[in-house]
Coordinates of C-alpha atoms in Angstrom, one line a residue:
M1 CA -109.5 -130.3 -163.8
V2 CA -106.9 -132.6 -163.3
T3 CA -104.9 -130.8 -160.8
L4 CA -108.0 -130.8 -158.6
I5 CA -108.0 -134.5 -159.0
A6 CA -104.3 -135.1 -158.6
L7 CA -104.1 -132.9 -155.4
S8 CA -107.4 -133.6 -153.7
S9 CA -106.3 -136.4 -151.6
L10 CA -103.5 -134.2 -150.1
L11 CA -105.5 -130.9 -149.9
V12 CA -108.7 -132.5 -148.4
A13 CA -106.4 -133.7 -145.7
T14 CA -104.6 -130.6 -145.1
S15 CA -106.8 -127.8 -146.2
S16 CA -108.5 -127.0 -142.8
V17 CA -105.1 -126.0 -141.7
S18 CA -104.5 -123.8 -144.5
A19 CA -105.2 -120.5 -143.2
H20 CA -103.9 -117.4 -141.8
E21 CA -102.7 -119.0 -138.5
E22 CA -102.1 -115.9 -136.5
Y23 CA -105.9 -115.1 -137.0
V24 CA -107.1 -118.1 -135.0
V25 CA -104.5 -118.9 -132.3
D26 CA -102.8 -116.4 -129.8
E27 CA -100.2 -118.9 -128.3
E28 CA -97.8 -121.3 -130.0
Q29 CA -96.5 -124.6 -129.0
D30 CA -93.4 -125.1 -127.4
V31 CA -91.4 -126.7 -130.4
G32 CA -88.5 -125.4 -132.4
L33 CA -88.1 -125.7 -136.2
V34 CA -84.9 -127.9 -136.0
E35 CA -86.9 -130.2 -133.6
F36 CA -90.2 -130.1 -135.6
L37 CA -88.4 -131.0 -138.8
T38 CA -86.2 -133.7 -137.0
E39 CA -89.0 -135.5 -135.6
A40 CA -91.3 -135.1 -138.8
L41 CA -88.7 -135.9 -141.4
T42 CA -87.4 -139.2 -139.5
D43 CA -91.1 -140.5 -138.9
P44 CA -92.2 -142.8 -141.7
F45 CA -95.8 -142.4 -141.0
V46 CA -95.2 -138.5 -141.9
V47 CA -92.6 -139.0 -144.9
G48 CA -94.6 -141.9 -146.4
P49 CA -97.9 -140.2 -146.9
L50 CA -96.0 -137.1 -148.4
L51 CA -94.0 -139.1 -150.9
G52 CA -96.9 -141.0 -151.7
G53 CA -99.1 -138.2 -152.4
A54 CA -96.5 -136.7 -154.4
V55 CA -95.8 -139.7 -156.7
A56 CA -99.6 -140.1 -157.1
T57 CA -99.7 -136.4 -158.0
L58 CA -97.1 -136.8 -160.7
A59 CA -98.7 -140.1 -162.1
V60 CA -102.0 -138.5 -162.4
L61 CA -100.6 -135.6 -164.3
G62 CA -98.4 -137.8 -166.4
G63 CA -101.3 -140.1 -167.2
Y64 CA -103.6 -137.1 -168.1
L65 CA -101.1 -135.7 -170.4
A66 CA -100.6 -138.8 -172.2
I67 CA -104.3 -139.9 -172.5
R68 CA -106.2 -136.1 -172.3
P69 CA -109.5 -137.4 -171.3
L70 CA -112.6 -135.0 -171.1
Q71 CA -111.0 -132.6 -173.8
Q72 CA -114.4 -131.6 -175.3
D73 CA -115.9 -131.1 -171.7
I74 CA -112.8 -128.9 -170.8
G75 CA -113.2 -127.0 -174.2
V76 CA -116.7 -126.2 -173.3
F77 CA -115.9 -125.3 -169.8
R78 CA -113.2 -122.9 -171.2
F79 CA -115.6 -121.2 -173.6
A80 CA -118.3 -120.8 -171.0
M81 CA -115.7 -119.1 -168.6
R82 CA -114.7 -116.6 -171.3
E83 CA -118.2 -115.7 -171.6
Y84 CA -117.7 -113.8 -168.3
S85 CA -114.6 -112.0 -169.1
D86 CA -116.1 -108.5 -169.2
Y87 CA -117.0 -108.9 -165.4
V88 CA -113.6 -109.8 -164.3
P89 CA -112.6 -106.1 -163.4
W90 CA -116.0 -105.8 -161.5
L91 CA -115.2 -109.2 -159.8
L92 CA -111.6 -108.0 -158.7
R93 CA -113.1 -104.4 -157.5
I94 CA -115.5 -106.2 -155.5
S95 CA -113.1 -108.6 -154.0
L96 CA -110.8 -105.6 -153.0
G97 CA -113.3 -103.1 -152.0
I98 CA -115.4 -105.2 -149.5
P99 CA -112.4 -106.2 -147.4
L100 CA -111.2 -102.6 -147.3
I101 CA -114.7 -101.3 -146.2
G102 CA -114.8 -104.3 -143.6
A103 CA -111.3 -103.5 -142.3
G104 CA -112.2 -99.8 -142.1
F105 CA -115.3 -100.2 -140.0
S106 CA -113.7 -103.1 -137.9
G107 CA -110.7 -101.2 -136.8
Y108 CA -107.8 -102.8 -138.5
F109 CA -105.7 -101.9 -141.3
I110 CA -106.0 -104.6 -144.2
S111 CA -105.1 -107.5 -142.0
P112 CA -107.0 -108.5 -138.9
A113 CA -103.7 -109.0 -137.1
L114 CA -102.8 -105.4 -137.3
E115 CA -105.0 -103.2 -135.1
V116 CA -104.6 -99.7 -136.8
D117 CA -107.7 -97.5 -137.3
L118 CA -107.5 -96.0 -140.6
R119 CA -111.2 -96.0 -141.2
L120 CA -111.6 -93.1 -143.5
L121 CA -108.6 -94.0 -145.9
Q122 CA -109.8 -97.7 -146.2
V123 CA -113.5 -96.9 -146.4
G124 CA -113.0 -94.3 -149.0
L125 CA -110.7 -96.7 -151.2
G126 CA -113.0 -99.4 -150.8
F127 CA -116.2 -97.5 -152.0
L128 CA -114.5 -96.0 -154.8
L129 CA -113.5 -99.4 -156.0
L130 CA -117.1 -100.8 -155.6
F131 CA -118.4 -97.7 -157.7
G132 CA -115.6 -98.0 -160.1
F133 CA -114.8 -94.5 -159.9
A134 CA -111.1 -93.4 -161.0
T135 CA -110.4 -97.0 -160.5
R136 CA -106.7 -97.2 -161.9
L137 CA -105.7 -94.2 -159.8
V138 CA -107.3 -95.6 -156.7
A139 CA -105.8 -99.0 -157.1
L140 CA -102.5 -97.3 -157.4
V141 CA -103.1 -95.3 -154.2
G142 CA -104.2 -98.5 -152.6
L143 CA -100.9 -100.1 -153.7
A144 CA -98.8 -97.4 -152.3
T145 CA -100.7 -97.5 -149.3
Y146 CA -100.3 -101.0 -148.7
L147 CA -96.1 -100.9 -149.6
V148 CA -95.8 -98.0 -147.1
G149 CA -97.8 -100.1 -144.4
V150 CA -95.9 -103.2 -145.2
A151 CA -92.5 -101.0 -144.6
I152 CA -93.9 -100.0 -141.2
W153 CA -95.8 -103.0 -140.2
P154 CA -94.5 -106.3 -141.7
T155 CA -97.7 -108.1 -140.4
L156 CA -99.5 -106.8 -143.4
L157 CA -97.5 -109.4 -145.5
L158 CA -100.1 -111.8 -144.2
Q159 CA -102.5 -110.2 -147.0
L160 CA -99.7 -110.3 -149.5
E161 CA -102.4 -110.9 -152.2
F162 CA -103.3 -107.2 -152.2
I163 CA -100.1 -106.4 -154.1
G164 CA -101.0 -108.5 -157.0
G165 CA -104.7 -107.4 -156.7
F166 CA -104.1 -103.9 -156.7
A167 CA -101.3 -104.1 -159.8
A168 CA -103.7 -106.1 -161.9
L169 CA -106.8 -103.7 -161.2
A170 CA -104.7 -100.7 -162.0
L171 CA -103.7 -102.6 -165.1
I172 CA -107.2 -103.8 -166.3
G173 CA -109.0 -100.7 -165.2
S174 CA -112.7 -100.6 -164.0
G175 CA -114.5 -102.5 -166.9
R176 CA -118.2 -102.2 -166.6
P177 CA -120.6 -102.0 -164.8
S178 CA -118.9 -98.8 -163.3
A179 CA -118.8 -95.2 -162.8
D180 CA -115.8 -94.7 -165.0
H181 CA -117.4 -96.5 -168.1
V182 CA -120.8 -94.3 -167.8
L183 CA -118.8 -91.0 -167.3
Q184 CA -116.5 -92.0 -170.1
R185 CA -119.6 -92.7 -172.3
I186 CA -121.1 -89.2 -171.5
A187 CA -118.0 -87.6 -171.7
G188 CA -117.3 -89.3 -175.3
T189 CA -120.7 -88.0 -176.8
R190 CA -120.9 -84.6 -178.4
G191 CA -123.2 -82.0 -177.1
T192 CA -123.3 -83.3 -173.6
V193 CA -122.6 -80.5 -170.9
Y194 CA -120.5 -83.1 -168.8
R195 CA -118.1 -83.4 -171.9
K196 CA -117.3 -79.7 -171.6
L197 CA -116.6 -80.1 -167.9
D198 CA -114.8 -83.3 -167.6
P199 CA -110.9 -82.3 -167.4
V200 CA -109.5 -85.9 -167.8
H201 CA -111.5 -87.4 -170.6
D202 CA -109.0 -86.6 -173.3
W203 CA -106.2 -87.5 -171.0
A204 CA -107.8 -90.9 -170.0
D205 CA -108.5 -91.9 -173.8
A206 CA -104.8 -91.1 -174.6
F207 CA -103.7 -93.3 -171.6
Q208 CA -106.1 -95.8 -172.5
S209 CA -104.7 -96.3 -175.8
R210 CA -101.3 -96.6 -174.6
I211 CA -102.2 -99.3 -171.8
D212 CA -104.2 -101.3 -174.1
P213 CA -101.6 -103.6 -175.4
Y214 CA -100.5 -104.7 -172.0
E215 CA -104.0 -105.5 -170.7
R216 CA -103.6 -108.8 -171.8
L217 CA -101.0 -109.5 -169.1
F218 CA -103.8 -109.0 -166.5
P219 CA -104.0 -113.0 -166.1
T220 CA -100.1 -113.2 -165.6
V221 CA -100.1 -110.4 -162.9
V222 CA -102.8 -112.3 -160.9
R223 CA -101.2 -115.5 -161.2
L224 CA -97.8 -114.0 -159.7
G225 CA -99.7 -112.4 -156.9
L226 CA -102.0 -115.2 -156.0
G227 CA -99.2 -117.9 -156.4
T228 CA -96.5 -115.7 -154.4
T229 CA -99.2 -115.5 -151.7
F230 CA -99.6 -119.1 -151.3
I231 CA -95.7 -119.7 -151.3
F232 CA -95.4 -117.2 -148.7
L233 CA -98.4 -118.3 -146.4
G234 CA -97.1 -122.0 -147.0
V235 CA -93.5 -121.6 -146.0
T236 CA -93.7 -118.8 -143.3
Q237 CA -97.0 -119.6 -141.6
K238 CA -96.2 -123.5 -141.7
L239 CA -93.1 -124.8 -142.6
L240 CA -91.0 -122.4 -140.9
Q241 CA -93.5 -121.5 -138.0
P242 CA -94.5 -125.3 -137.1
A243 CA -95.3 -124.1 -133.5
L244 CA -98.1 -121.9 -134.8
A245 CA -99.5 -124.3 -137.2
L246 CA -99.5 -127.3 -134.5
A247 CA -101.4 -124.8 -132.2
V248 CA -104.1 -124.5 -134.8
V249 CA -104.2 -128.3 -135.3
D250 CA -104.4 -128.7 -131.5
R251 CA -107.0 -126.0 -131.2
Y252 CA -109.5 -127.7 -133.7
D253 CA -108.6 -131.1 -132.8
L254 CA -107.9 -131.7 -136.5
T255 CA -106.1 -135.1 -135.6
A256 CA -109.8 -136.6 -134.8
V257 CA -111.1 -135.5 -138.1
I258 CA -108.2 -137.3 -139.9
P259 CA -106.4 -139.4 -137.6
V260 CA -102.8 -138.6 -138.8
A261 CA -99.7 -137.3 -136.9
P262 CA -99.9 -133.5 -136.2
E263 CA -96.9 -133.2 -138.0
L264 CA -98.4 -134.6 -141.3
W265 CA -101.1 -131.8 -141.1
V266 CA -98.6 -129.0 -140.9
M267 CA -95.9 -130.4 -143.5
G268 CA -99.0 -131.6 -145.8
A269 CA -100.6 -128.0 -145.7
G270 CA -97.3 -126.2 -146.0
L271 CA -96.1 -128.2 -149.0
A272 CA -99.6 -128.4 -150.7
E273 CA -99.7 -124.6 -150.4
T274 CA -96.5 -124.1 -151.9
A275 CA -96.8 -126.5 -154.7
L276 CA -100.1 -124.6 -155.5
G277 CA -98.3 -121.4 -155.5
I278 CA -95.8 -122.5 -157.7
A279 CA -98.1 -124.2 -160.2
L280 CA -100.0 -120.6 -160.2
I281 CA -96.8 -118.9 -161.0
L282 CA -95.8 -121.1 -163.8
G283 CA -99.2 -121.3 -165.1
F284 CA -99.6 -124.9 -165.0
F285 CA -103.3 -126.2 -165.2
T286 CA -104.1 -122.5 -164.2
R287 CA -107.8 -122.9 -163.9
A288 CA -107.7 -126.4 -162.3
S289 CA -105.2 -124.6 -159.6
A290 CA -107.6 -121.8 -159.2
A291 CA -110.5 -124.3 -158.6
T292 CA -108.4 -126.2 -155.9
A293 CA -107.4 -123.0 -154.3
I294 CA -111.4 -121.9 -154.1
T295 CA -112.0 -125.5 -152.7
M296 CA -109.3 -125.1 -150.2
F297 CA -110.7 -121.6 -149.1
T298 CA -114.1 -122.9 -148.6
L299 CA -113.1 -125.9 -146.5
T300 CA -110.7 -123.9 -144.2
L301 CA -114.0 -121.4 -143.8
F302 CA -116.3 -124.2 -142.6
A303 CA -113.3 -126.0 -140.8
L304 CA -112.1 -122.8 -138.9
P305 CA -115.2 -120.9 -137.8
D306 CA -112.9 -118.3 -136.1
D307 CA -110.7 -117.4 -139.3
P308 CA -112.2 -114.3 -140.5
V309 CA -114.1 -114.5 -143.9
L310 CA -112.9 -111.0 -145.1
A311 CA -109.3 -112.1 -144.7
H312 CA -110.0 -114.4 -147.7
V313 CA -112.2 -112.4 -149.9
A314 CA -109.6 -111.0 -152.0
L315 CA -107.8 -114.3 -152.4
F316 CA -111.4 -115.8 -153.5
G317 CA -111.8 -112.9 -156.1
M318 CA -108.3 -113.4 -157.6
A319 CA -108.8 -117.1 -157.9
S320 CA -112.1 -116.6 -159.5
A321 CA -110.7 -114.4 -162.0
L322 CA -108.1 -117.0 -162.9
L323 CA -110.9 -119.5 -163.4
I324 CA -112.5 -117.1 -166.0
T325 CA -109.3 -116.0 -167.8
G326 CA -107.1 -118.9 -167.5
G327 CA -103.2 -118.6 -167.3
G328 CA -102.8 -115.9 -170.1
P329 CA -99.4 -115.0 -171.5
Y330 CA -96.1 -116.5 -170.3
A331 CA -98.1 -119.5 -168.8
I332 CA -97.0 -123.4 -169.3
D333 CA -100.6 -124.0 -170.2
G334 CA -100.1 -122.2 -173.6
T335 CA -97.2 -124.2 -174.3
L336 CA -99.2 -127.6 -173.5
E337 CA -102.2 -126.4 -175.6
R338 CA -99.8 -126.0 -178.7
L339 CA -98.2 -129.5 -178.2
A340 CA -101.5 -131.0 -177.9
T341 CA -102.8 -129.4 -181.1
D342 CA -99.5 -130.3 -182.9
A343 CA -100.0 -133.9 -181.8
E344 CA -103.8 -133.9 -182.9
R345 CA -102.8 -132.6 -186.3
A346 CA -99.7 -135.1 -186.6
D347 CA -102.4 -138.0 -185.5
A348 CA -105.0 -136.7 -188.3
T349 CA -102.6 -136.5 -191.1
P350 CA -102.3 -140.2 -191.9
T351 CA -106.1 -140.5 -191.8
E352 CA -106.6 -137.6 -194.1
A353 CA -104.1 -139.2 -196.7
T354 CA -105.7 -142.4 -196.7
T355 CA -109.2 -140.7 -197.3
E356 CA -107.9 -138.8 -200.5

């Protein structure tokens, strides 16, 4: 929760421009990258708030790590979230399946910026994911389809989260409720007719036993996929394309909402998304970072009514999954928790000795 508090001032001020810019504007402003950076980085009303926000964020994080308030509240929250663990695969299937179906019927290929009609393929993959039928295979087909598409149409990088989403789903499988779960249960019961007809039950069981030890990496894969997407969008859509981001600020008159320089809107949004992406990749306050991402998506959808909702559904789903699972293996969160536990034990030792 602390990251949400620490970044709130910066994110609230910039989240309305945190969108897929190419989805809401057709023309860029006439400004070059060097010109923009020169003007922004020499303006104290741009540099000052950015530095102030960074210092405030670091101060809040440092203060939290030193004092650690709300520990019981956070512990209860984590316990409550873990109760939803069984539904994480279902959540991810829905968040990938619905955008695929919507893209198929809308006449574009994954990204609304790419008008390529592959209706049958996308609708088929989307419904199979929603039903949870052959989920791992479908996810791998979806991943291969996306990678081939990116090689042909680099515009698909705007939906970079699909790589992490498909990879995570291929790792964790369908979960329940799903067609896979029901069919496996029927095929695994002696005396059923379907058991005799199912050609893949034994192979699926063998594959499941081999992949089980790696399913714990699911949060790590989601973190890497979501974090990389944030960094890519923050850097390429804002910091390296200020003309595009400035056009968004101008179109929605965002300077009237919060009266700051347009350059501050763009720099703030780009740096905030990049910082959030780095935090997710490192697994630093993962649940709070995921909650911050969800808040940012929600504000963006309300602030930019032309931004297509389907373009954000996969991001919503992946962030929601991390809200449930936490950072998982190879996350800084694990190290911080171990240090906190060791510190608590060290503080408790003298008291216990005195009592005895």
